[in-house]
Coordinates of C-alpha atoms and ligand atoms in Angstrom, one line a residue:
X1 CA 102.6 149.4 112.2
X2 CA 102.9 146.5 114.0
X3 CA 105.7 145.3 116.5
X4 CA 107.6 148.4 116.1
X5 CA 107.2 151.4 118.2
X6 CA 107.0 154.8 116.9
X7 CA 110.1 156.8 117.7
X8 CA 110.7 160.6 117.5
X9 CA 113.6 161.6 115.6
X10 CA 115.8 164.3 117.2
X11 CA 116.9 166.9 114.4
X12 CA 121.1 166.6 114.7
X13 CA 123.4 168.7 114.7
X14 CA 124.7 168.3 111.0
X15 CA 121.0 169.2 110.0
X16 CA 121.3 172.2 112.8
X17 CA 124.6 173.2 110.3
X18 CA 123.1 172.8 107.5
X19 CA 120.1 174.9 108.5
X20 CA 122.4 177.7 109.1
X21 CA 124.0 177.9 106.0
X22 CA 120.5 177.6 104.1
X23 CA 119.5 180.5 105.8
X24 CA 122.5 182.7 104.7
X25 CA 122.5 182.2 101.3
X26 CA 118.6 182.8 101.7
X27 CA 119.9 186.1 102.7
X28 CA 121.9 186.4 100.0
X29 CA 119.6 185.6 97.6
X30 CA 116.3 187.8 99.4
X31 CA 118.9 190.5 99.4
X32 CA 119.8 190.0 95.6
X33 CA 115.7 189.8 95.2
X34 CA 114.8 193.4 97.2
X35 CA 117.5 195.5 95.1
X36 CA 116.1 193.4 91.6
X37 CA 113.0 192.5 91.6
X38 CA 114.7 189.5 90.3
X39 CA 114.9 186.0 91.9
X40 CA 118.4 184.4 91.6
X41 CA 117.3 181.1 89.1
X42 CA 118.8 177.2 89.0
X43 CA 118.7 174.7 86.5
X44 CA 119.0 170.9 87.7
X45 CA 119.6 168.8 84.7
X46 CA 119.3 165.0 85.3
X47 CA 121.0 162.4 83.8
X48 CA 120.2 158.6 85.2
X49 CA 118.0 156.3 87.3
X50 CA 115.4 157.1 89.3
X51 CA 117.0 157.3 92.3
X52 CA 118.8 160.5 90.6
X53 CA 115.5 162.0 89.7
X54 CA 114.3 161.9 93.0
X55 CA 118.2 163.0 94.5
X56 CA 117.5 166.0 91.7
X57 CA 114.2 166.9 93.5
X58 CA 115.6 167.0 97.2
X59 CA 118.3 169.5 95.3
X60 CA 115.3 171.5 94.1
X61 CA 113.9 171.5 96.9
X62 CA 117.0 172.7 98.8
X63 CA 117.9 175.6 96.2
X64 CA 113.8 176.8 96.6
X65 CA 114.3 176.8 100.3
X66 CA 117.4 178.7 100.4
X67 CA 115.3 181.7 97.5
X68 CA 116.2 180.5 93.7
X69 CA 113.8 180.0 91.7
X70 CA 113.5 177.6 88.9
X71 CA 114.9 178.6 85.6
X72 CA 113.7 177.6 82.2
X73 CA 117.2 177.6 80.5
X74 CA 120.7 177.9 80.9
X75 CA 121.4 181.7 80.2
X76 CA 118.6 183.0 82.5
X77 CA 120.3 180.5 85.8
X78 CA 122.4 182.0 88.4
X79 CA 123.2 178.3 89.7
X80 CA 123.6 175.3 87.2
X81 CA 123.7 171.8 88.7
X82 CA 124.2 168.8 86.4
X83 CA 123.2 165.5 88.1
X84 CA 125.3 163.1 86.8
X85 CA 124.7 159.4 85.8
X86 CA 127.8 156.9 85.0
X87 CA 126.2 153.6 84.4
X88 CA 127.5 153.3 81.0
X89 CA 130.4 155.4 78.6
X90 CA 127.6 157.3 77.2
X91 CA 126.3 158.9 80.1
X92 CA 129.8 160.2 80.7
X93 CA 130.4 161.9 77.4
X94 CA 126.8 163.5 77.3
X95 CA 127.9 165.7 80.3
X96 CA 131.8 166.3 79.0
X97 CA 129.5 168.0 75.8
X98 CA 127.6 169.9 78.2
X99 CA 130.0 170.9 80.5
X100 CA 132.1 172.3 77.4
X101 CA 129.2 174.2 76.1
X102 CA 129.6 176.2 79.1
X103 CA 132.4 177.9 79.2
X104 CA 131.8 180.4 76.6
X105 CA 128.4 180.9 79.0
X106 CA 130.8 181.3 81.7
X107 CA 133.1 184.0 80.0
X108 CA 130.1 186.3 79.1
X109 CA 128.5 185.7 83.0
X110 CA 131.6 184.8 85.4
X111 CA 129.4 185.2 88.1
X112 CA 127.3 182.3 87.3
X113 CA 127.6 179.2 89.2
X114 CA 128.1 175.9 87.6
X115 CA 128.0 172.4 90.0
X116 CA 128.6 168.8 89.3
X117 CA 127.3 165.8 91.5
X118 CA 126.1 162.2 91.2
X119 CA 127.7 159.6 90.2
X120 CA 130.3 160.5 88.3
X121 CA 131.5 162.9 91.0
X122 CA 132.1 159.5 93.3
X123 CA 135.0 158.5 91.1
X124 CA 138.2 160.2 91.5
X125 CA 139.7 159.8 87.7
X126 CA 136.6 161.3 86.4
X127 CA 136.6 163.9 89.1
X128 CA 140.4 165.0 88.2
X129 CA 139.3 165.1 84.8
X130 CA 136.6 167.4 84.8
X131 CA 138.9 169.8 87.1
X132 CA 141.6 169.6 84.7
X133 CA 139.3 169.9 81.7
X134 CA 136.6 171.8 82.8
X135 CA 137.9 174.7 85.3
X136 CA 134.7 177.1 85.2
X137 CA 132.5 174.0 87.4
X138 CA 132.6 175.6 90.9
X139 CA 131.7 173.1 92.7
X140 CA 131.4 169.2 93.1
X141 CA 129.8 167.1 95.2
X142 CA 128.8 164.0 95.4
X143 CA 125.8 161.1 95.8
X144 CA 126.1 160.6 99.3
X145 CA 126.2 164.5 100.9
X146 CA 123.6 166.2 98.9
X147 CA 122.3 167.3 102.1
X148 CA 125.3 169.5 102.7
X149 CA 124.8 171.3 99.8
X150 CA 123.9 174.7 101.7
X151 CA 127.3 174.5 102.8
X152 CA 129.1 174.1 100.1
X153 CA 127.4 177.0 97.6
X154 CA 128.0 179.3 100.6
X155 CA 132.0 178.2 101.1
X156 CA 132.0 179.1 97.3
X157 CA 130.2 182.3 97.7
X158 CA 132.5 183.4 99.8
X159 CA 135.9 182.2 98.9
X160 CA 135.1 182.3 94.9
X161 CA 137.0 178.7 95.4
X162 CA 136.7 175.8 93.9
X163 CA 134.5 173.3 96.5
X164 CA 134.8 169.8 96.1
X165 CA 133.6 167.8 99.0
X166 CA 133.2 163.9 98.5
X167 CA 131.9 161.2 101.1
X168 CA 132.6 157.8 99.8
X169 CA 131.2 156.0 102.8
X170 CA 127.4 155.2 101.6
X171 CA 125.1 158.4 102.3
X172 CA 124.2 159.9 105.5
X173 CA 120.6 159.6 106.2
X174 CA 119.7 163.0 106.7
X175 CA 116.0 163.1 107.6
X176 CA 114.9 166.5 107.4
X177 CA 115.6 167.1 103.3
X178 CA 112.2 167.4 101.7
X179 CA 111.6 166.9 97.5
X180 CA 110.0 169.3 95.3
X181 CA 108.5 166.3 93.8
X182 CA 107.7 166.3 89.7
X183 CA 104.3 165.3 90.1
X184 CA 101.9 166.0 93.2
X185 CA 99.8 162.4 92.6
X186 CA 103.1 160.4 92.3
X187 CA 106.2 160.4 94.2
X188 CA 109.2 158.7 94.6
X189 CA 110.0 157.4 98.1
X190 CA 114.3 156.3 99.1
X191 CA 113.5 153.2 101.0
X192 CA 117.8 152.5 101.0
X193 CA 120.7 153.7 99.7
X194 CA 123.8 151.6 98.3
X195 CA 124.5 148.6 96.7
X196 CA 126.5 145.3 98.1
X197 CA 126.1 143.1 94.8
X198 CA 129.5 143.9 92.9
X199 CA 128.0 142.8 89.6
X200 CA 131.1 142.9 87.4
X201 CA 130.2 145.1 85.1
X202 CA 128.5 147.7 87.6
X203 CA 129.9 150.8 88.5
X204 CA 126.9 151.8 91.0
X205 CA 128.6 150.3 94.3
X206 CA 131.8 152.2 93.6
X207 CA 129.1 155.6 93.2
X208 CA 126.7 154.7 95.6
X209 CA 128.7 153.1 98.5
X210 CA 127.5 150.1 100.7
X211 CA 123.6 149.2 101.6
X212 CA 121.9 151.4 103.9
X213 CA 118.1 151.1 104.9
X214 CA 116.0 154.2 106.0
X215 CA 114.0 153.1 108.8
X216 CA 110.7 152.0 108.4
X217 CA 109.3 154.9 110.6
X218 CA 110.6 157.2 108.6
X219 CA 109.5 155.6 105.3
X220 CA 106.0 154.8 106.8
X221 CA 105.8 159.0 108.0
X222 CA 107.7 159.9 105.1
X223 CA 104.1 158.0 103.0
X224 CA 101.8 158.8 105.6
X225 CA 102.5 162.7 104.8
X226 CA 102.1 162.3 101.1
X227 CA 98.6 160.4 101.4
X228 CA 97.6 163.4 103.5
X229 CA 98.9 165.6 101.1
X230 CA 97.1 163.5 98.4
X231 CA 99.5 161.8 96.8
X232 CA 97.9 158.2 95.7
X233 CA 101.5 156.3 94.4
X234 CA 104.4 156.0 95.1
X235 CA 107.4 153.9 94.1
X236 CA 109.7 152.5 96.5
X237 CA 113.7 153.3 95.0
X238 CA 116.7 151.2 95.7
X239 CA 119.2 149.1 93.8
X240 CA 117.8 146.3 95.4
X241 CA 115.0 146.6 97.5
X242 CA 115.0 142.9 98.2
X243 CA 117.6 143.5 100.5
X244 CA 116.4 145.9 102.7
X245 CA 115.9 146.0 106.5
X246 CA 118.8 143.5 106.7
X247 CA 121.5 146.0 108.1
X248 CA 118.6 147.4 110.3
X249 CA 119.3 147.2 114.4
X250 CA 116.1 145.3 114.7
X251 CA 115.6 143.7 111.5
X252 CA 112.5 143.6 109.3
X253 CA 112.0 143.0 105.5
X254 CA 110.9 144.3 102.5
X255 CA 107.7 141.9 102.4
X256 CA 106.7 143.4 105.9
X257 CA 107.3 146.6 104.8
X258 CA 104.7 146.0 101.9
X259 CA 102.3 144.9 103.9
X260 CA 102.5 148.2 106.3
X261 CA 102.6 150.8 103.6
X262 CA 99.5 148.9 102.2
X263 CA 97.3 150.2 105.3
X264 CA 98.1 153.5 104.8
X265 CA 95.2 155.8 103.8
X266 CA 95.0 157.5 100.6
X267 CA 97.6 155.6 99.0
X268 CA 96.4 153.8 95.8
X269 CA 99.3 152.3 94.3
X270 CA 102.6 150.7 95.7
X271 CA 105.4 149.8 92.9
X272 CA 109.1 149.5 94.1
X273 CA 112.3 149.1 92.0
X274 CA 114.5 147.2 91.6
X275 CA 114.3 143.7 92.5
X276 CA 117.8 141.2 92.4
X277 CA 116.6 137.5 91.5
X278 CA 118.9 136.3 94.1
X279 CA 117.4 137.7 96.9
X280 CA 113.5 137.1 96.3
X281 CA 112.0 135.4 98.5
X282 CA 108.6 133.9 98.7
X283 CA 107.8 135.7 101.7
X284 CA 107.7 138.8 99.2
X285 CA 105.8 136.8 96.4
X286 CA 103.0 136.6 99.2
X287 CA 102.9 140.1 100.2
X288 CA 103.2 141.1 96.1
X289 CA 99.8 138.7 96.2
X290 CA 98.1 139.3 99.1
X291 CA 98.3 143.7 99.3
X292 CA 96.2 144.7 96.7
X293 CA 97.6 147.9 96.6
X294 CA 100.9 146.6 95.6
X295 CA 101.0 146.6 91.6
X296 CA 101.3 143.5 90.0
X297 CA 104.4 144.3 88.2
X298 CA 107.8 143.1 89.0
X299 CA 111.3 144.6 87.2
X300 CA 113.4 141.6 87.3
X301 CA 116.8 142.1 86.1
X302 CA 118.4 138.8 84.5
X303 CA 121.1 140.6 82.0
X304 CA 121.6 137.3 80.1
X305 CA 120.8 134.0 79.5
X306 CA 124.0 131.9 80.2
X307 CA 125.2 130.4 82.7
X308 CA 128.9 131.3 82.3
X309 CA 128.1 135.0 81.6
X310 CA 125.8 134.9 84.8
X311 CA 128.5 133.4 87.1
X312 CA 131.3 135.8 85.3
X313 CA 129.1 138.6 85.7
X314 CA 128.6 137.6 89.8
X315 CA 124.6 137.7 89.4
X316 CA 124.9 134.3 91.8
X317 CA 121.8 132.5 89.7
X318 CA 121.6 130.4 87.1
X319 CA 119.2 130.1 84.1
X320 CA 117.6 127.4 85.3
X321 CA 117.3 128.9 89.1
X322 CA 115.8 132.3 87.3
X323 CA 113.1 130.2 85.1
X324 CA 111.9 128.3 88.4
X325 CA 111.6 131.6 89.8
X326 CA 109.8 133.4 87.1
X327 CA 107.6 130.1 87.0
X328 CA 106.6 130.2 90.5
X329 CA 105.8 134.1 90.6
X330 CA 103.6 133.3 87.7
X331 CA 101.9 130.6 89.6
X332 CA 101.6 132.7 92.6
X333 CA 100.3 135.9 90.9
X334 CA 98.7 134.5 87.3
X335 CA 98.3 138.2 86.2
X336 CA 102.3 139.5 86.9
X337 CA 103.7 141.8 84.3
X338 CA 107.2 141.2 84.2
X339 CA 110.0 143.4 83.0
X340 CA 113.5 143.2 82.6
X341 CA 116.9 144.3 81.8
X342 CA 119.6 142.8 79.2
X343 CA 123.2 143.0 78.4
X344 CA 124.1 142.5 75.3
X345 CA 128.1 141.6 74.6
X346 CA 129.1 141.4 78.0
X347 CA 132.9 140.2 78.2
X348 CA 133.5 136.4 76.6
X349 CA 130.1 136.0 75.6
X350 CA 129.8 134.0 72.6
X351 CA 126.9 133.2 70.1
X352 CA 126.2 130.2 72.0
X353 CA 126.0 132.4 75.0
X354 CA 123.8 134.9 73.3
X355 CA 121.3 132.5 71.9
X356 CA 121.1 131.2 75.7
X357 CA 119.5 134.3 76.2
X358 CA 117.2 134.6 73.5
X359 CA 115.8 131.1 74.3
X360 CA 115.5 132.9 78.3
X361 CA 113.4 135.7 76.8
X362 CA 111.1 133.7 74.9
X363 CA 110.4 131.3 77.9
X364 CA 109.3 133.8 80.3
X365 CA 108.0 136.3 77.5
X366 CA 108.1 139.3 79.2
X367 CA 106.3 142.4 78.9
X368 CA 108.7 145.2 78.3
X369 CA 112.6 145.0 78.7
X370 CA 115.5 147.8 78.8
X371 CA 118.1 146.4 76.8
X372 CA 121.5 148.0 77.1
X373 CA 125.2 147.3 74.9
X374 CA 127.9 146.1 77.2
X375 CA 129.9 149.3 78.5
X376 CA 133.3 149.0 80.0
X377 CA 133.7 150.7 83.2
X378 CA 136.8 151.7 84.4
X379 CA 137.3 150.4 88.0
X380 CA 135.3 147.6 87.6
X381 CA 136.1 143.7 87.6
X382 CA 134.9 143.2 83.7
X383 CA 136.8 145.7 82.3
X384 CA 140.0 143.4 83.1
X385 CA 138.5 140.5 80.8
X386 CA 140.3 140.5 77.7
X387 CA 137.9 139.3 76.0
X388 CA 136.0 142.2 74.7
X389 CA 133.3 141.6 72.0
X390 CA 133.7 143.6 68.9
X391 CA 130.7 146.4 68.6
X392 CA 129.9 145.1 65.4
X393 CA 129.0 141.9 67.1
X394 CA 127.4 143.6 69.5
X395 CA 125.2 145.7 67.8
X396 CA 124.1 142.8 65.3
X397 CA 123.5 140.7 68.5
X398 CA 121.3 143.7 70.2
X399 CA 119.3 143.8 66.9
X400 CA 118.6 140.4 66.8
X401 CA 117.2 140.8 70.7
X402 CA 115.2 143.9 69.7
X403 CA 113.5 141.4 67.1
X404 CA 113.1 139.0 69.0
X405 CA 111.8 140.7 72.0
X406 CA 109.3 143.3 70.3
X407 CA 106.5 140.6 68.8
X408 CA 106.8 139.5 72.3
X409 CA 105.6 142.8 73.8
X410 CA 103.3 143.0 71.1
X411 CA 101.8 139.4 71.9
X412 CA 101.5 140.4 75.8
X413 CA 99.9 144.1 74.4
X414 CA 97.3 141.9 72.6
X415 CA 95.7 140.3 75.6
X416 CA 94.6 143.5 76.7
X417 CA 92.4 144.2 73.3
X418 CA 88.8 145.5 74.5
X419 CA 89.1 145.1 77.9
X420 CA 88.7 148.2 80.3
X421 CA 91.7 149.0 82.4
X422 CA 92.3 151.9 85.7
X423 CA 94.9 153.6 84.7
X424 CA 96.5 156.5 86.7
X425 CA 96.0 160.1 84.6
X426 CA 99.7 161.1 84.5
X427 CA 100.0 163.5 81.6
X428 CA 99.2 165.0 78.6
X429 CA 100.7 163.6 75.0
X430 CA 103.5 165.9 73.9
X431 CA 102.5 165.6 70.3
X432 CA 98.7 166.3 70.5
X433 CA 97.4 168.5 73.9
X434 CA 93.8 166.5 73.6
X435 CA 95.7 163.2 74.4
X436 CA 96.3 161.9 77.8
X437 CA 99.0 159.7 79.1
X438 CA 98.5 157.0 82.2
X439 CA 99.2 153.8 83.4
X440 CA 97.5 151.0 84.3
X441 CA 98.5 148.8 87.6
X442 CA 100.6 146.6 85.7
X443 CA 102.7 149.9 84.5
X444 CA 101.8 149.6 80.5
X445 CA 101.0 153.1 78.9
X446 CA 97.8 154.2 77.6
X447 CA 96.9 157.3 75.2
X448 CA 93.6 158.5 75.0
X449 CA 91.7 161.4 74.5
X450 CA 90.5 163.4 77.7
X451 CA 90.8 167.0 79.3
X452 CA 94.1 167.7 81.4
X453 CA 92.0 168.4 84.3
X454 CA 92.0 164.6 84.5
X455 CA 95.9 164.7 85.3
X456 CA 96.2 163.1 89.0
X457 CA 92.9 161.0 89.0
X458 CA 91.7 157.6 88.1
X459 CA 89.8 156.9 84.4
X460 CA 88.5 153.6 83.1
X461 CA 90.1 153.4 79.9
X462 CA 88.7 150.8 76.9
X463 CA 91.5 149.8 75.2
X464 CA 90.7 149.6 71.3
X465 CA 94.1 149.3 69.8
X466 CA 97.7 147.7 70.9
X467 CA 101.3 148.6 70.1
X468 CA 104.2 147.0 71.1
X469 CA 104.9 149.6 73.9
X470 CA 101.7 151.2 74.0
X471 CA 98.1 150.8 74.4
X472 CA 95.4 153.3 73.2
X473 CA 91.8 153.3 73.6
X474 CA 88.8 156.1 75.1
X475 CA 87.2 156.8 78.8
X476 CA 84.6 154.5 79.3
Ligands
LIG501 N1 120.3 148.0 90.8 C1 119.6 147.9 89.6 C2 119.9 148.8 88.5 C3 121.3 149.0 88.1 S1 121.7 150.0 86.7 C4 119.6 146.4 89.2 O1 120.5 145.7 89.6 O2 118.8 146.0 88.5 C5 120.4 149.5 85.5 C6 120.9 148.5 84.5 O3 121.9 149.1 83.7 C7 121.4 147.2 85.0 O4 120.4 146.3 85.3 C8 122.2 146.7 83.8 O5 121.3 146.0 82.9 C9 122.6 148.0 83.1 N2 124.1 148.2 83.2 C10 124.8 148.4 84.4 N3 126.1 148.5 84.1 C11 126.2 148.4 82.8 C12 127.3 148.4 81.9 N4 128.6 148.5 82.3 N5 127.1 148.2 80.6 C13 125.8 148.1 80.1 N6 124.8 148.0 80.9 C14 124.9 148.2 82.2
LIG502 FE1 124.8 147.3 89.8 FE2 124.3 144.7 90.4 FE3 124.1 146.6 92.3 FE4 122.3 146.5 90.4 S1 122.6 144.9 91.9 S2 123.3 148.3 91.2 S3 123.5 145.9 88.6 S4 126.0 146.0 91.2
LIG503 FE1 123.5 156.0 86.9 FE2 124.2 156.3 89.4 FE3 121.7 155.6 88.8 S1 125.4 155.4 87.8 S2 121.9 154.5 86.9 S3 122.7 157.5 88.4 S4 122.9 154.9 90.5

C-alpha cells in the first residue's frame, strides 16, 4: 500500500450486540443439538446478482456460527431464508410461488422458521404484500442490516412475533461478518455498497440505498487473508465500481485500488463488476493494462443503441461517446473481451431506436451479452412513460438481437481455434462427471476432460472446438 497508513479497526459496539445475540441462539441451537443428536438445519435460497450471492454467503456464514447446519432441502430446514432479487417482474413472482408453496410446509411444522431479505424486502408495497399474503414468513429483513441478523431470529425466538426490521439508509459497514464462500479458490470481495445512478428503469438504488465505499484497508486485508488462505481470484462487486473511493474521507480510486490488490501475494486473478461507461476513466484503462493480474475483460453495460432511449433512460452517454470509448479501450488493451447488457423495449423505443442498437452491437462485436425484456418497476421514473411497448414487439425485437448477437459470439469464439489457453479449474460438468468446467482470463468457458482433483488449480487447455458460449478442447 502506498500513501495510506494502515489503521486498526476497533470492533463497535453494534458488532459487540450482535455478538451477543449470536451466542444465544448458539445456545439454543447446541442445546437442541445435546438432547438430539440433531443439528438445527437452514436453507438460503438466492435469487439475483452477485452481490446477493456473496450477501447469501455472509448469511451462511452467520447461521453456521450461531450452530445450523446446512440443509439439503426444504422439509429437513429448521430456518428457511429466501434472498430476494427485484430487478425485473419475474424475479418477484418466482418468490410469491415459493413463498406459497410454504405454507402447507408450515402447517405440518409450525415451528419452522421462514425469513425474507434482499431486495425486495427494501420496498414497502412489496413488503405489505407479502405480510398480507404470506403470514407464515417470520421474519424480514432487509439489504442493508444483514449483519443484525442474530438479533432478529432471537427477537422471534422469543416473542414467536413477526420481525420486520428495515434500514433504508445504504448498509452499515459492519466489518467483522465473515462468508462461507461457494468456492475456496474464488471469492467474491464487496468493494461498495449502493448505487447513485437513478437509471430510469432501475429499481436497485431504491433496494440498495446511496454509494458507500469499504475502505481500502479493509478490502486490501479482507484479500490479503484469502491469498493466505489460498484463494487465487477474486472479483471485486459493486454496481459501479467506477465510482468508488469518491465518498472516501481521503479519497482514492478504483484504478489505485487495482494497482494495490495486484501486489498482493497468492492472488492470480483480479476481475471486478460492474463498470458504468460514464464514469471510466483512462486512469483505469491504464491500470486494466498495466497489472497483469487484472483480467482483460470488461462488463460494459450500454442497454441500447439510441440516443433518445440513452438520455430517457438517464445513462448520461451517447452512442457516439460509448463507441469512442469502446474504441479507445481496444486500442489500449488490443486483447479486451468485452461484454455487455441490453434492454430490449425500454419505454418509447421505436424500430428506428432498436435498429440503433443493433448497428451498436455489431460495431463493437462483443463477446458475450445479457440481454433482458424491458420490465416495469413500480417506483421508478420509466414506469410513468406511457409509452409502453407491446410484448409482442418486444419479444420479436429480443429475437432479432439474439440473432444478431449469437454469430457474433461465435465469430469472437473462432479466434481462439487451436490455440492453448490458462484457464482457472472451477468445476465439474453437470451432465458428464469426467468433464471439467474453467475459465480462461478473459472469462470464456471451457469443457474438457480431466480428474476433479484438478478443481482450484491452473490447466493449459488446447482448445479444439468453439461454440457460441462455449469453448472445448483437452489439457495440454
Ligand atoms: N449496476 C449494474 C447492474 C444492474 S442490474 C449496472 O449498472 O450494470 C443488471 C442489469 O439488469 C442492468 O444492467 C440492466 O440491463 C438490467 N435491468 C435493470 N433494470 C431492468 C428493468 N427494469 N427491466 C429490464 N432489465 C433491467
Ligand atoms: Fe441500476 Fe443504473 Fe445503478 Fe446499475 S448503475 S444499479 S442499472 S441505477
Ligand atoms: Fe437484484 Fe438487488 Fe442485485 S434487485 S440484481 S439482487 S442489487
Amino acid at each position: 500500500m502506498n500513501k495510506r497508513k494502515n489503521i486498526n479497526i476497533d470492533i463497535n459496539s453494534e458488532e459487540l450486540k450482535q455478538q451477543h445475540y449470536m451466542e444465544q441462539v448458539k445456545q439454543w441451537n447446541d442445546e437442541y443439538f445435546e438432547k438430539t443428536s440433531r443439528r438445527r438445519k437452514h436453507l438460503t435460497v438466492t435469487y439475483g446478482c452477485q452481490m446477493n450471492e456473496h450477501d447469501s454467503e455472509e448469511i451462511s456464514w452467520i447461521l453456521e456460527s450461531m450452530g445450523y447446519s446446512p440443509a439439503d432441502n426444504k422439509e429437513d430446514s429448521d430456518l428457511i431464508i429466501y434472498n430476494t432479487c427485484s430487478v425485473r417482474e419475474n424475479a418477484d413472482l418466482k418468490v410469491y410461488g415459493q413463498l406459497g408453496a410454504l405454507k402447507a410446509l408450515k402447517r405440518e411444522k409450525p415451528d419452522i422458521t421462514i425469513a425474507v431479505c434482499g431486495c425486495m424486502s427494501q420496498q414497502e408495497s412489496v413488503r405489505n404484500f407479502i405480510m398480507d399474503k404470506f403470514k407464515h414468513v417470520d421474519i424480514i429483513f432487509g439489504t442493508n442490516n444483514i449483519y443484525k441478523l442474530p438479533q432478529l431470529i432471537n427477537s422471534h425466538l422469543q416473542t414467536g412475533e413477526t420481525i420486520v426490521d428495515i434500514i433504508e439508509e445504504s448498509r452499515e459497514i459492519v466489518e467483522n461478518i465473515d462468508a462461507n464462500r461457494k468456492y475456496n479458490f474464488k471469492a467474491f470481495v464487496d468493494i461498495m455498497y449502493g448505487c447513485n445512478n437513478f437509471c430510469s428503469y432501475c429499481i436497485v438504488p431504491y433496494t440498495r440505498g446511496r454509494e458507500k465505499s469499504r475502505i481500502p484497508e479493509n478490502i486490501l486485508k479482507e484479500i490479503e487473508l484469502l491469498a493466505q488462505k489460498g484463494y487465487k481470484e477474486i472479483t471485486l462487486l459493486g454496481q459501479n465500481v467506477n465510482s468508488y473511493g469518491k465518498n472516501l474521507e481521503t479519497p482514492y480510486t478504483f484504478a489505485q485500488l487495482l494497482r494495490d490488490i495486484n501486489e498482493v501475494d497468492g492472488i492470480e486473478r483480479i476481475r471486478f463488476m460492474t463498470s458504468h461507461p460514464k464514469d471510466l476513466s483512462d486512469e483505469l484503462i491504464h491500470a486494466m493494462r498495466d497489472c497483469d493480474k487484472v483480467c482483460k475483460h470488461l462488463h460494459l453495460p450500454v442497454q441500447s443503441g439510441s440516443d433518445k432511449i440513452l438520455r430517457n433512460m438517464n445513462r448520461k452517454y451517447t452512442k457516439e461517446k460509448y463507441l469512442k470509448l469502446v474504441e479507445k479501450i481496444k486500442r489500449e488493451i488490443p486483447n479486451i473481451v468485452l461484454t455487455t447488457d441490453i434492454i430490449v423495449g425500454f419505454p418509447g423505443e421505436t424500430e428506428e431506436d432498436f435498429k440503433e442498437t443493433l448497428d451498436l452491437v455489431k460495431k463493437v462485436k462483443y463477446d458475450s451479452a445479457y440481454t433482458f425484456l424491458y420490465s416495469m418497476r413500480e417506483g421508478t421514473i420509466a414506469a410513468k412513460h406511457e409509452e409502453q411497448v407491446p410484448d409482442n414487439i418486444k419479444h420479436e425485437r429480443f429475437q432479432r438481437l439474439l440473432d444478431t448477437l449469437y454469430p457474433i459470439f461465435y465469430e469472437s469464439n473462432k479466434n481462439y481455434m487451436n490455440k492453448i489457453v490458462k484457464v482457472l479449474v472451477e468445476d465439474i460438468s453437470k451432465n458428464d462427471e469426467s468433464m471439467l468446467n474453467g475459465r480462461t482470463d478473459s472469462s470464456k468457458l471451457v469443457h474438457f476432460k480431466g480428474d476433479k482433483d484438478l478443481i482450484g488449480t491452473f490447466v493449459n487447455v488446447k482448445i479444439t472446438d468453439v461454440k457460441t458460449f462455449t469453448l472445448e478442447g483437452h489439457i495440454v
